[in-house]
Amino acid sequence: MEKFTTLDGIAAPLPLINVDTDMIIPKQFLKTIKREGLGKNLFDEMRFDDEGNEIKGFVLNRPAYRNAEILIAGANFGCGSSREHAPWAIKDFGIRCVIAPSFADIFFNNCFKNGILPIALPAEQVEALMAEADKGANARLTVDLKEQKITTADGQAIAFEVDPFRKHCLMEGLDDIGLTLEKAAAIEAFETAAAQARPWV
Amino acid sequence: MAGKTLYDKIWDAHLVHQGDDGTSLLYIDRHLVHEVTSPQAFEGLRMTGRTVRAPGQTIAVPDHNVPTTVDRAKGIENEESRIQVEALDTNAREFGIHYYPVSDVRQGIVHIIGPEQGWTLPGMTVVCGDSHTATHGAFGALAHGIGTSEVEHVLATQTLIQSKSKNMKVEITGRLLPGVTAKDITLSVIGHTGTAGGTGYVIEYCGEAIRALSMEGRMTVCNMAIEGGARAGLIAPDQTTYRYVQGRPHAPKGAQWEAALSWWKTLRSDDDAHWDKVVTLRGEDISPVVTWGTSPEDVLPITAAVPDPASFSGGKVEAVRRALDYMGLTPGQKLQEIEIDTVFIGSCTNGRIEDLRAAAAILKGKRIKDGLRAMVVPGSGLVRAQAEEEGLADIFKDAGFEWRMAGCSMCLAMNPDQLAPGERCAATSNRNFEGRQGRGGRTHLMSPAMAAAAAITGRLTDVREIAAPQMA
Ligand code: SF4
């Protein structure tokens, strides 16, 4: 997994609540058997019209935000289906950090597995960052995972929380499966005991 | 010390390792796999030279992409869909996991066939790369959706890294009135708590109205726990559960059944258990409901009218404005005056035998409105066979419904069953998101009986008006 330490990039504002994973990546793009290449269809139905032309007003089509690496959105971001295609598409587009007042559970988890940092902040702070992001390409944000701090272009700093284990994995680019396999003895012991206690499983 | 909830008990029974940082390694009893969220996970195993740790506890079935037309043995036309299903065929064979191919009569929606085959049992941990895994919670199993990276993690290690959720109790007291079903319960709860109301929680549904539900109804309720934002929904097992489970192909038998039963009987929340959040609804207060917007929380009794965006607050004002625009509705319009083009009965929410019975009871001897497209997609090949045996298939066909093969179908429209832009559908599925049933398609969620009523009149309809005598 790609490491995440600090990110200095353009933040795109998407002031919508309940952005669901169907909006992030519509189902017609779930038919792939690969993880890559989904970025071109990120937010497809908001980004392109029926003929496949760009819809002008959509934030990621605006010149200032075409290379955004941070997304700022409304509450309950990533609700709906468990499709990991959603974070794959976000990552493939080039976005490495999503900031919102709250996230849906599965999406939140999926982000960490793909080198994306989701940050939940109080609504007022998200609003302030949204206003910042509205200023366009000059409004870069710096996200420092080690210090757990977001810094705006004019030097304001906002602290954020992150689970220590997930922070460690993101910073080191660690593969969960490898870590868990180190506990193979504990898993085996559990299976032996369970075979006694619940043999019908 | 406070007692334990059902969730606490299942959690404790599956804890492999507890880290100092609050993360836990949880053992997974059943891993269900479908074609859309698994190819990258199997590919990952291959790339790292890993194997499936417990192939005997892993069950795979194609459901999302499969055609539901009767001639589907001819194959899948869409190339990408075909490749995805073929990849599952290959992966299941290569890694030696249980598999129900499209040609098998037991094939169906993963959340329907798991319980049907007795794979899902009380007290288990069940995961699947699919958010509606919550369905299996109806058995008192801790069941939730995971992402593809986690699918790979479970395949390789039979465990999942988890942090514990909080406990939420949703109690439905009293009884349901005639015409009110499990679907109305679950939609009403979401209408009450919002789609983020359950975020961070595992919900246990309890109360007299829940106890009175069949297993099918309980699965409908738990299925939509995820739409309320919860990680999982649970219902404590009881006689109804045991009766459903006993005799299923993969359920325990003989002495093992007795042993299992005595453990299952301990699976209930202690009276002094601690709840982080409690929601109580009176069964008598629940009406037959429909959704009017593009979020499952946009729900109202069928007798109500389309709301005014201005009556909401915060970000919801803009969201409702956008939803009404998308749905082509105006504030104040009576819900019952909304005309529809399509009716879809099926999905893992309402594609079980009892759902088909409820819809057929309304349709018996009647015809759907002229010009309407209506389809029934049974949740599994076995549900389909049983419905044919009970004569339900004939009722649907005589009424003008298409009688399809099992799969997800128009629930998410990955196969050719889709809405055209602007088309309006009365659907028994679980999501009314923009574009869910086809780009520009407009979805109203409701119970099977309500969908059947809508099919007859061609507009959203109060089932109690159509079927008053039956319900008296
Ligand atoms: S029926 Fe719908 S909700 Fe259920 S598994 Fe299939 S696509 Fe998902």
mmCIF file of N, CA and C and ligand atoms in Angstrom, chain B residues 34 63-64 109-111 130-132 135 223 344 346-349 407-413 429-431 436, ligand 1:
data_model
loop_
_atom_site.group_PDB
_atom_site.id
_atom_site.type_symbol
_atom_site.label_atom_id
_atom_site.label_comp_id
_atom_site.label_asym_id
_atom_site.label_seq_id
_atom_site.Cartn_x
_atom_site.Cartn_y
_atom_site.Cartn_z
ATOM 1 N N HIS B 34 -19.603 -12.926 -3.636
ATOM 2 C CA HIS B 34 -20.255 -12.813 -4.952
ATOM 3 C C HIS B 34 -19.296 -12.223 -5.976
ATOM 4 N N ASP B 63 -24.675 -13.377 -8.478
ATOM 5 C CA ASP B 63 -26.050 -12.882 -8.364
ATOM 6 C C ASP B 63 -26.252 -11.493 -8.968
ATOM 7 N N HIS B 64 -25.277 -10.598 -8.819
ATOM 8 C CA HIS B 64 -25.499 -9.209 -9.233
ATOM 9 C C HIS B 64 -25.626 -9.034 -10.746
ATOM 10 N N ILE B 109 -29.776 -14.794 -4.788
ATOM 11 C CA ILE B 109 -29.091 -13.679 -4.133
ATOM 12 C C ILE B 109 -28.388 -14.218 -2.892
ATOM 13 N N VAL B 110 -27.146 -13.846 -2.745
ATOM 14 C CA VAL B 110 -26.295 -14.425 -1.706
ATOM 15 C C VAL B 110 -26.961 -14.372 -0.322
ATOM 16 N N HIS B 111 -27.653 -13.281 -0.018
ATOM 17 C CA HIS B 111 -28.256 -13.142 1.314
ATOM 18 C C HIS B 111 -29.537 -13.952 1.460
ATOM 19 N N ASP B 130 -20.495 -7.067 0.731
ATOM 20 C CA ASP B 130 -21.795 -6.560 0.306
ATOM 21 C C ASP B 130 -22.497 -5.982 1.525
ATOM 22 N N SER B 131 -22.961 -4.745 1.397
ATOM 23 C CA SER B 131 -23.478 -4.075 2.597
ATOM 24 C C SER B 131 -24.725 -4.743 3.172
ATOM 25 N N HIS B 132 -25.485 -5.449 2.352
ATOM 26 C CA HIS B 132 -26.717 -6.038 2.878
ATOM 27 C C HIS B 132 -26.522 -7.372 3.581
ATOM 28 N N THR B 135 -28.569 -8.585 6.589
ATOM 29 C CA THR B 135 -29.737 -9.476 6.531
ATOM 30 C C THR B 135 -29.636 -10.666 7.498
ATOM 31 N N ASN B 223 -32.050 -6.467 7.006
ATOM 32 C CA ASN B 223 -31.473 -6.128 5.707
ATOM 33 C C ASN B 223 -31.193 -4.632 5.596
ATOM 34 N N PHE B 344 -41.207 -3.419 -9.552
ATOM 35 C CA PHE B 344 -40.172 -4.440 -9.360
ATOM 36 C C PHE B 344 -40.382 -5.114 -8.005
ATOM 37 N N GLY B 346 -38.790 -8.014 -5.772
ATOM 38 C CA GLY B 346 -37.626 -8.888 -5.648
ATOM 39 C C GLY B 346 -36.611 -8.294 -4.705
ATOM 40 N N SER B 347 -35.337 -8.703 -4.823
ATOM 41 C CA SER B 347 -34.182 -8.248 -4.041
ATOM 42 C C SER B 347 -34.029 -9.021 -2.735
ATOM 43 N N CYS B 348 -32.854 -8.792 -2.096
ATOM 44 C CA CYS B 348 -32.596 -9.478 -0.826
ATOM 45 C C CYS B 348 -33.428 -8.899 0.304
ATOM 46 N N THR B 349 -34.088 -7.773 0.065
ATOM 47 C CA THR B 349 -34.992 -7.215 1.076
ATOM 48 C C THR B 349 -36.335 -7.944 1.041
ATOM 49 N N GLY B 407 -31.978 -13.540 -9.088
ATOM 50 C CA GLY B 407 -30.800 -12.673 -9.125
ATOM 51 C C GLY B 407 -31.133 -11.313 -8.532
ATOM 52 N N CYS B 408 -30.156 -10.421 -8.563
ATOM 53 C CA CYS B 408 -30.365 -9.079 -7.991
ATOM 54 C C CYS B 408 -31.195 -8.196 -8.919
ATOM 55 N N SER B 409 -30.983 -8.382 -10.215
ATOM 56 C CA SER B 409 -31.827 -7.753 -11.212
ATOM 57 C C SER B 409 -31.950 -6.243 -11.026
ATOM 58 N N MET B 410 -33.181 -5.747 -11.045
ATOM 59 C CA MET B 410 -33.402 -4.314 -11.061
ATOM 60 C C MET B 410 -33.154 -3.636 -9.717
ATOM 61 N N CYS B 411 -32.737 -4.403 -8.724
ATOM 62 C CA CYS B 411 -32.365 -3.756 -7.459
ATOM 63 C C CYS B 411 -31.217 -2.789 -7.692
ATOM 64 N N LEU B 412 -30.258 -3.192 -8.511
ATOM 65 C CA LEU B 412 -29.160 -2.272 -8.806
ATOM 66 C C LEU B 412 -28.840 -2.201 -10.287
ATOM 67 N N ALA B 413 -29.598 -2.966 -11.087
ATOM 68 C CA ALA B 413 -29.513 -2.757 -12.536
ATOM 69 C C ALA B 413 -28.112 -2.914 -13.105
ATOM 70 N N SER B 429 -37.082 -3.125 -3.274
ATOM 71 C CA SER B 429 -35.673 -3.221 -2.899
ATOM 72 C C SER B 429 -35.356 -2.231 -1.774
ATOM 73 N N ASN B 430 -34.099 -1.860 -1.618
ATOM 74 C CA ASN B 430 -33.703 -1.126 -0.419
ATOM 75 C C ASN B 430 -33.040 0.219 -0.669
ATOM 76 N N ARG B 431 -32.774 0.551 -1.925
ATOM 77 C CA ARG B 431 -32.097 1.827 -2.180
ATOM 78 C C ARG B 431 -32.794 2.617 -3.269
ATOM 79 N N ARG B 436 -29.754 4.501 -9.159
ATOM 80 C CA ARG B 436 -29.600 3.141 -8.648
ATOM 81 C C ARG B 436 -30.191 2.095 -9.593
HETATM 82 S S1 SF4 C 1 -30.563 -7.698 -4.184
HETATM 83 FE FE1 SF4 C 1 -29.813 -5.615 -4.303
HETATM 84 S S2 SF4 C 1 -29.189 -5.054 -2.263
HETATM 85 FE FE2 SF4 C 1 -29.423 -7.269 -2.332
HETATM 86 S S3 SF4 C 1 -27.388 -8.053 -2.731
HETATM 87 FE FE3 SF4 C 1 -28.408 -7.828 -4.696
HETATM 88 S S4 SF4 C 1 -27.882 -5.768 -5.374
HETATM 89 FE FE4 SF4 C 1 -27.382 -5.870 -3.225
#
